[in-house]
Coordinates of C-alpha atoms in Angstrom, one line a residue:
Chain A
M143 CA 95.6 42.7 -46.9
S144 CA 98.9 40.4 -45.7
A145 CA 99.7 43.4 -43.9
S146 CA 96.8 43.6 -41.7
K147 CA 97.4 40.0 -41.3
A148 CA 100.8 40.3 -40.1
A149 CA 99.8 43.3 -37.8
R150 CA 97.1 40.8 -36.2
S151 CA 99.5 38.3 -35.6
D152 CA 101.7 40.6 -34.0
L153 CA 99.1 41.6 -31.6
L154 CA 98.7 38.1 -30.4
N155 CA 102.4 37.5 -30.0
D156 CA 102.5 40.5 -27.5
G157 CA 99.7 38.9 -26.2
R158 CA 97.8 42.5 -26.0
I159 CA 94.6 42.0 -26.0
W160 CA 92.6 42.8 -29.1
K161 CA 89.4 44.5 -28.8
G162 CA 87.2 47.3 -29.7
R163 CA 88.8 47.8 -33.3
V164 CA 86.2 48.6 -35.6
D165 CA 86.8 48.5 -39.3
K166 CA 84.8 51.1 -41.3
V167 CA 83.6 50.8 -45.0
N168 CA 82.5 53.7 -47.0
A169 CA 78.6 53.7 -46.4
E170 CA 78.0 55.1 -50.0
L171 CA 79.4 51.5 -50.9
V172 CA 77.2 49.3 -48.6
V173 CA 73.9 51.3 -49.6
L174 CA 75.0 50.7 -53.3
T175 CA 75.8 47.4 -52.6
Y176 CA 72.6 46.3 -51.0
G177 CA 70.7 48.6 -53.3
T178 CA 72.3 46.4 -56.5
I179 CA 71.5 42.9 -54.6
V180 CA 67.9 44.2 -54.1
A181 CA 67.5 45.7 -57.8
Q182 CA 69.1 42.1 -59.3
L183 CA 66.7 40.2 -56.9
C184 CA 63.4 41.9 -58.2
K185 CA 64.7 41.5 -62.0
D186 CA 65.8 37.6 -60.9
F187 CA 62.1 37.1 -59.5
D188 CA 60.2 39.2 -61.8
S189 CA 59.1 41.5 -59.6
D190 CA 57.5 39.0 -56.8
Y191 CA 58.2 41.3 -54.2
L192 CA 57.1 38.8 -51.5
Q193 CA 59.8 36.3 -53.2
V194 CA 62.1 39.1 -52.6
N195 CA 61.3 39.8 -49.3
K196 CA 62.3 36.3 -48.7
Q197 CA 64.9 36.1 -50.5
L198 CA 66.6 38.8 -48.7
D199 CA 65.5 37.6 -44.9
K200 CA 67.4 33.8 -45.7
M201 CA 70.5 36.2 -47.0
G202 CA 70.3 38.1 -43.6
Y203 CA 69.6 34.5 -41.7
N204 CA 73.1 33.2 -43.0
I205 CA 74.8 36.6 -42.6
G206 CA 73.5 36.8 -38.7
L207 CA 74.9 33.1 -38.8
R208 CA 78.2 34.6 -38.7
L209 CA 78.0 37.8 -37.8
I210 CA 76.8 36.4 -34.1
E211 CA 80.3 35.4 -33.6
D212 CA 82.2 38.8 -34.5
Y213 CA 79.7 40.3 -32.4
L214 CA 80.8 38.5 -28.9
A215 CA 84.2 39.1 -30.0
K216 CA 84.1 42.9 -30.6
S217 CA 81.5 43.6 -27.9
N218 CA 83.6 41.7 -25.5
T219 CA 80.5 40.6 -23.6
M220 CA 80.9 37.0 -23.1
R221 CA 77.6 36.6 -20.8
R222 CA 74.5 35.5 -21.8
C223 CA 71.7 38.1 -21.4
S224 CA 69.5 37.3 -18.7
N225 CA 65.9 38.1 -20.3
F226 CA 64.9 39.3 -23.3
R227 CA 64.7 42.9 -22.9
E228 CA 68.0 43.0 -21.9
T229 CA 68.6 41.0 -25.3
A230 CA 66.6 43.8 -27.0
D231 CA 69.1 46.7 -25.7
M232 CA 72.4 44.8 -26.5
L233 CA 71.3 44.4 -29.9
A234 CA 70.2 47.9 -30.5
K235 CA 72.8 49.6 -28.5
V236 CA 75.6 47.6 -29.3
G237 CA 74.9 45.3 -32.3
F238 CA 73.4 47.8 -34.4
K239 CA 75.9 50.4 -33.0
I240 CA 79.1 48.4 -33.9
F241 CA 77.6 47.2 -37.2
L242 CA 76.0 50.1 -38.7
N243 CA 76.6 52.9 -36.3
I244 CA 72.9 53.5 -35.3
T245 CA 71.0 53.1 -32.8
P246 CA 67.4 51.8 -33.2
M247 CA 65.2 52.5 -30.4
V248 CA 63.3 49.7 -28.4
T249 CA 59.8 50.4 -27.5
N250 CA 56.3 48.6 -27.6
W251 CA 57.2 46.0 -25.2
T252 CA 53.7 43.7 -24.6
S253 CA 53.2 42.7 -21.0
D254 CA 54.6 39.3 -21.3
N255 CA 58.1 40.6 -22.4
K256 CA 58.4 38.6 -25.4
Q257 CA 57.9 41.3 -28.5
F258 CA 58.6 44.2 -28.8
S259 CA 59.6 46.9 -31.7
L260 CA 62.6 48.1 -33.1
V261 CA 62.0 51.8 -34.7
F262 CA 65.0 52.9 -37.0
E263 CA 65.5 56.9 -37.1
E264 CA 67.7 56.2 -39.6
N265 CA 68.5 53.4 -41.9
P266 CA 71.9 53.2 -43.6
L267 CA 70.4 50.6 -46.3
A268 CA 67.6 53.3 -47.5
D269 CA 69.8 56.0 -48.6
F270 CA 68.9 57.6 -52.0
V271 CA 66.2 54.6 -52.2
E272 CA 63.0 55.3 -54.1
L273 CA 60.5 52.0 -54.5
P274 CA 59.9 51.2 -57.9
D275 CA 56.6 53.0 -58.6
D276 CA 54.9 49.9 -60.4
G277 CA 52.1 50.7 -57.9
R278 CA 52.7 47.4 -56.0
A279 CA 56.3 47.6 -54.1
Q280 CA 55.0 50.1 -52.0
D281 CA 52.4 47.7 -50.7
E282 CA 54.5 44.1 -51.2
L283 CA 58.1 44.9 -50.9
W284 CA 60.1 45.4 -47.5
Y285 CA 63.4 47.1 -48.6
S286 CA 65.4 46.5 -45.6
N287 CA 64.2 42.8 -44.6
I288 CA 67.6 41.3 -44.8
F289 CA 67.7 43.1 -41.2
C290 CA 65.0 40.5 -39.8
G291 CA 66.8 37.7 -41.2
V292 CA 69.8 38.9 -39.5
L293 CA 68.6 39.4 -36.2
R294 CA 67.0 35.7 -36.6
G295 CA 70.1 34.3 -37.1
A296 CA 72.5 35.6 -34.9
L297 CA 69.7 35.0 -32.1
E298 CA 69.5 31.3 -33.0
M299 CA 73.0 31.2 -32.7
V300 CA 72.5 32.0 -28.9
Q301 CA 69.2 30.4 -28.2
M302 CA 66.7 32.4 -28.7
Q303 CA 64.5 31.6 -31.9
V304 CA 63.0 34.6 -32.5
E305 CA 60.4 36.1 -35.3
A306 CA 61.0 39.2 -36.9
H307 CA 59.3 41.4 -39.6
F308 CA 58.7 45.0 -40.6
I309 CA 55.6 46.7 -40.0
S310 CA 56.2 49.9 -41.1
D311 CA 58.6 51.9 -43.8
V312 CA 59.5 55.4 -44.2
L313 CA 60.0 54.2 -48.1
R314 CA 56.5 53.4 -48.2
G315 CA 55.6 56.5 -47.3
N316 CA 54.6 55.7 -43.2
D317 CA 55.7 58.2 -40.3
T318 CA 58.6 55.4 -39.1
T319 CA 60.4 52.4 -40.2
E320 CA 59.5 49.6 -37.7
M321 CA 60.2 46.2 -37.3
R322 CA 58.8 43.8 -34.8
V323 CA 60.6 41.1 -33.0
S324 CA 59.3 38.0 -31.2
L325 CA 60.4 35.7 -29.1
I326 CA 59.1 32.0 -29.7
R327 CA 61.3 30.4 -26.9
Y328 CA 64.3 29.7 -25.9
I329 CA 66.1 26.4 -27.9
D330 CA 67.7 23.7 -25.4
D331 CA 71.0 22.9 -25.4
E332 CA 71.9 19.9 -27.7
L333 CA 72.9 16.6 -25.7
P334 CA 75.5 14.6 -27.2
P335 CA 74.3 10.9 -29.0
E336 CA 74.0 8.0 -26.6
D337 CA 76.7 6.0 -27.0
D338 CA 75.6 2.2 -27.7
Chain B
M305 CA 105.5 31.9 -17.6
P306 CA 106.1 29.1 -20.1
V307 CA 103.4 26.0 -19.6
Q308 CA 103.1 22.8 -21.3
V309 CA 100.5 22.8 -23.4
Y310 CA 99.2 19.4 -24.5
S311 CA 95.9 19.6 -27.1
L312 CA 93.0 21.4 -27.9
Y313 CA 89.9 20.4 -28.8
I314 CA 87.0 22.1 -30.1
F315 CA 83.5 21.3 -29.7
D316 CA 80.5 22.9 -32.0
R317 CA 77.1 23.2 -30.3
H318 CA 75.9 19.6 -31.9
T319 CA 78.4 18.3 -29.4
E320 CA 80.6 17.3 -32.4
C321 CA 84.3 17.6 -31.9
I322 CA 84.9 19.7 -35.0
Y323 CA 88.7 20.4 -34.5
S324 CA 91.8 18.7 -31.9
K325 CA 95.3 18.9 -31.9
Q326 CA 98.4 17.6 -29.9
W327 CA 101.6 19.4 -28.9
F328 CA 102.6 16.8 -26.2
Q329 CA 101.4 13.9 -24.4
P330 CA 100.8 14.5 -20.9
A331 CA 103.8 12.6 -18.9
A332 CA 105.4 11.5 -22.0
P333 CA 106.3 7.7 -22.1
A334 CA 109.5 6.2 -20.9
P335 CA 112.2 6.3 -23.9
S336 CA 112.5 3.0 -25.1
A337 CA 116.2 2.6 -24.6
L338 CA 115.8 2.7 -20.8
P339 CA 115.5 -0.8 -19.0
S340 CA 112.3 -1.7 -17.6
T341 CA 114.1 -2.5 -14.3
A342 CA 115.3 0.8 -13.9
S343 CA 111.5 2.3 -14.3
D344 CA 110.6 -0.6 -11.3
Q345 CA 113.3 0.7 -9.0
H346 CA 112.1 4.0 -9.0
R347 CA 108.5 3.1 -8.6
P348 CA 108.8 3.0 -4.5
A349 CA 109.8 6.3 -4.9
N350 CA 106.6 7.2 -6.4
G351 CA 105.4 10.8 -5.0
T352 CA 108.8 12.0 -3.7
D353 CA 110.8 13.3 -7.0
P354 CA 107.8 14.4 -9.6
A355 CA 110.3 14.7 -12.1
I356 CA 111.4 10.9 -11.8
T357 CA 108.2 9.8 -11.7
A358 CA 106.9 11.7 -14.6
V359 CA 109.4 10.6 -16.7
E360 CA 109.9 6.7 -15.5
Q361 CA 106.4 5.8 -14.2
P362 CA 104.6 3.5 -17.0
P363 CA 101.8 6.3 -18.0
P364 CA 98.7 5.8 -17.0
A365 CA 97.4 7.8 -20.1
K366 CA 99.5 5.7 -22.7
P367 CA 96.6 4.2 -24.4
R368 CA 95.1 7.3 -25.0
R369 CA 97.2 7.7 -27.9
N370 CA 95.6 5.7 -30.9
K371 CA 92.2 6.8 -29.2
G372 CA 91.6 10.6 -30.4
G373 CA 88.2 10.3 -31.3
D374 CA 87.2 8.5 -28.0
D375 CA 89.1 10.8 -26.1
A376 CA 87.7 13.8 -27.7
K377 CA 83.9 12.4 -26.6
L378 CA 85.1 11.4 -23.3
I379 CA 86.3 14.8 -22.9
F380 CA 83.3 16.3 -24.5
G381 CA 81.0 13.9 -21.9
T382 CA 83.0 15.2 -19.1
V383 CA 82.9 19.3 -19.6
F384 CA 79.4 18.9 -20.3
S385 CA 78.2 17.0 -17.6
L386 CA 80.2 19.3 -15.5
R387 CA 79.2 22.2 -16.9
N388 CA 75.6 21.2 -16.3
M389 CA 76.2 20.0 -12.8
V390 CA 78.1 23.8 -11.8
R391 CA 74.9 25.6 -13.4
K392 CA 72.7 23.6 -11.0
L393 CA 74.8 24.1 -8.0
G394 CA 75.7 27.5 -8.7
G395 CA 72.9 29.1 -11.3
D396 CA 73.0 30.0 -14.8
D397 CA 75.7 32.3 -14.6
D398 CA 78.1 29.8 -13.2
A399 CA 80.5 29.0 -15.3
F400 CA 83.2 25.4 -15.0
I401 CA 86.5 26.3 -15.4
S402 CA 89.1 24.0 -14.9
F403 CA 89.9 20.4 -13.3
R404 CA 93.0 19.2 -12.7
T405 CA 94.4 15.5 -12.2
A406 CA 98.0 14.2 -11.2
Q407 CA 98.9 14.3 -14.9
Y408 CA 97.3 17.2 -16.6
K409 CA 94.6 20.5 -16.4
L410 CA 91.6 20.4 -18.0
H411 CA 90.4 24.3 -19.0
Y412 CA 87.2 24.9 -19.9
Y413 CA 85.8 28.0 -22.1
E414 CA 82.4 28.2 -23.5
T415 CA 80.9 31.0 -26.1
P416 CA 77.4 32.3 -25.5
T417 CA 77.0 30.3 -29.0
N418 CA 78.1 26.6 -27.2
L419 CA 81.1 26.7 -29.1
R420 CA 83.5 24.5 -26.5
F421 CA 86.9 24.8 -26.0
A422 CA 88.9 22.3 -23.8
L423 CA 92.7 22.8 -23.1
L424 CA 95.1 20.0 -21.4
T425 CA 98.3 21.3 -20.3
E426 CA 100.6 20.4 -17.3
P427 CA 98.8 20.2 -13.8
G428 CA 100.9 23.8 -12.4
A429 CA 99.6 25.9 -15.2
L430 CA 97.6 28.9 -14.5
S431 CA 94.3 29.9 -15.4
M432 CA 94.0 29.9 -19.6
R433 CA 90.7 30.8 -19.4
N434 CA 92.1 34.3 -21.2
V435 CA 93.8 32.0 -23.8
L436 CA 90.9 30.2 -24.8
H437 CA 89.2 33.5 -24.9
Q438 CA 91.9 35.0 -27.5
I439 CA 91.7 32.0 -29.7
Y440 CA 88.5 32.5 -30.0
I441 CA 88.2 35.9 -30.7
N442 CA 91.5 36.2 -32.5
L443 CA 91.8 32.7 -34.4
W444 CA 88.3 31.2 -34.4
V445 CA 86.2 34.3 -35.3
E446 CA 88.7 35.9 -38.1
Y447 CA 89.9 33.0 -39.6
V448 CA 87.2 30.0 -39.4
V449 CA 83.9 32.2 -39.5
K450 CA 85.0 35.4 -41.5
N451 CA 86.1 33.1 -44.3
P452 CA 83.2 33.7 -46.6
L453 CA 84.4 30.2 -48.4
S454 CA 84.1 28.2 -45.2
P455 CA 80.7 26.6 -44.4
V456 CA 78.4 27.8 -41.1
E457 CA 78.1 24.2 -39.7
H458 CA 81.6 22.8 -39.5
K459 CA 80.0 19.0 -39.5
G460 CA 83.1 16.3 -39.9
G461 CA 85.4 19.6 -39.0
E462 CA 85.1 20.9 -42.8
G463 CA 86.0 24.6 -43.0
V464 CA 88.1 24.2 -39.5
R465 CA 91.1 23.1 -40.5
N466 CA 92.4 26.1 -42.8
E467 CA 96.1 27.1 -42.8
M468 CA 95.5 30.5 -41.7
F469 CA 94.0 29.0 -38.5
E470 CA 96.5 25.8 -38.3
L471 CA 99.4 28.3 -38.4
G472 CA 97.7 31.0 -36.2
L473 CA 96.6 28.5 -33.1
D474 CA 100.4 26.6 -33.6
K475 CA 102.5 30.0 -33.2
F476 CA 99.9 31.4 -30.3
I477 CA 100.6 28.2 -28.4
R478 CA 103.7 27.6 -28.8
G479 CA 104.2 31.2 -27.5
L480 CA 103.2 30.2 -24.5
M481 CA 105.5 27.2 -23.9

């Protein structure tokens, strides 16, 4: 830990630009950690899966609020996207690529360019996962719902209020894993308080 | 090329000043040992020798010393207005970069998350955009955002003044001077 911090400040001192460095973490550790969280939530909320979805979304939201800054630092794109289509592309091809090394497909745009789907061909959170066999989880639990929250939190920080939810999941026996993302509005800059 | 850095201000998206730090005063006040007549004598030479005027001219920036909070508000108001004006004239992608007075140069940098950095340096400094960008990605993101125990919103500057950030910033800025 201290060694990596020392190395980091050396980079600073040299004046070298620090970019493109992405730490790697064991994929199975992520799968197991996330799985444990979902399992614990199911236990805590007595298999009330709607509550579990909600909690996962909330956790994701709090992650997203921070993750966006890391995304901006790592992707080195300090420019705002010019439209929502560009946002979707950056999100799929840069964001998911940096943090999960996957590139979900952006598709099913509505004609007003305010709604699209992300189709996940692979989902690193869901390896080894089988939903509980209680006859309800298959219909109610969105296992990867944390993603929805992450997108919502991250985009809110760059002045986009969005709504995101899953509409299908291979874990439930669907053919694809698909998330629907809708732009609600662009958030205006906050103004400084009026002087007295 | 060494550059004199005077101060740094960071504003969050709620327009609050969440961090400020002074290194040097722009145009340091004349040493108290200096007789006032000396500075009077030099006043007519105003503008011919910047080194002398900078030291001995009664600095217009003197009252700022005790009013850090007011300064921050004034600076925010100024950079916010300038930024809005620049965008109105030059399009949404245009960015206000710096302005300069006889006493200092203010460098401005804004992230897409509406975090705003304002750095005051000596008037002759070159662009410090890259410096501010480095402060953002190497210090702010690493030590403030990624600190799991620091809050997401830094109301009143909470969670910003941690040791890693303070030390890293001071080292980085002093490395420029």
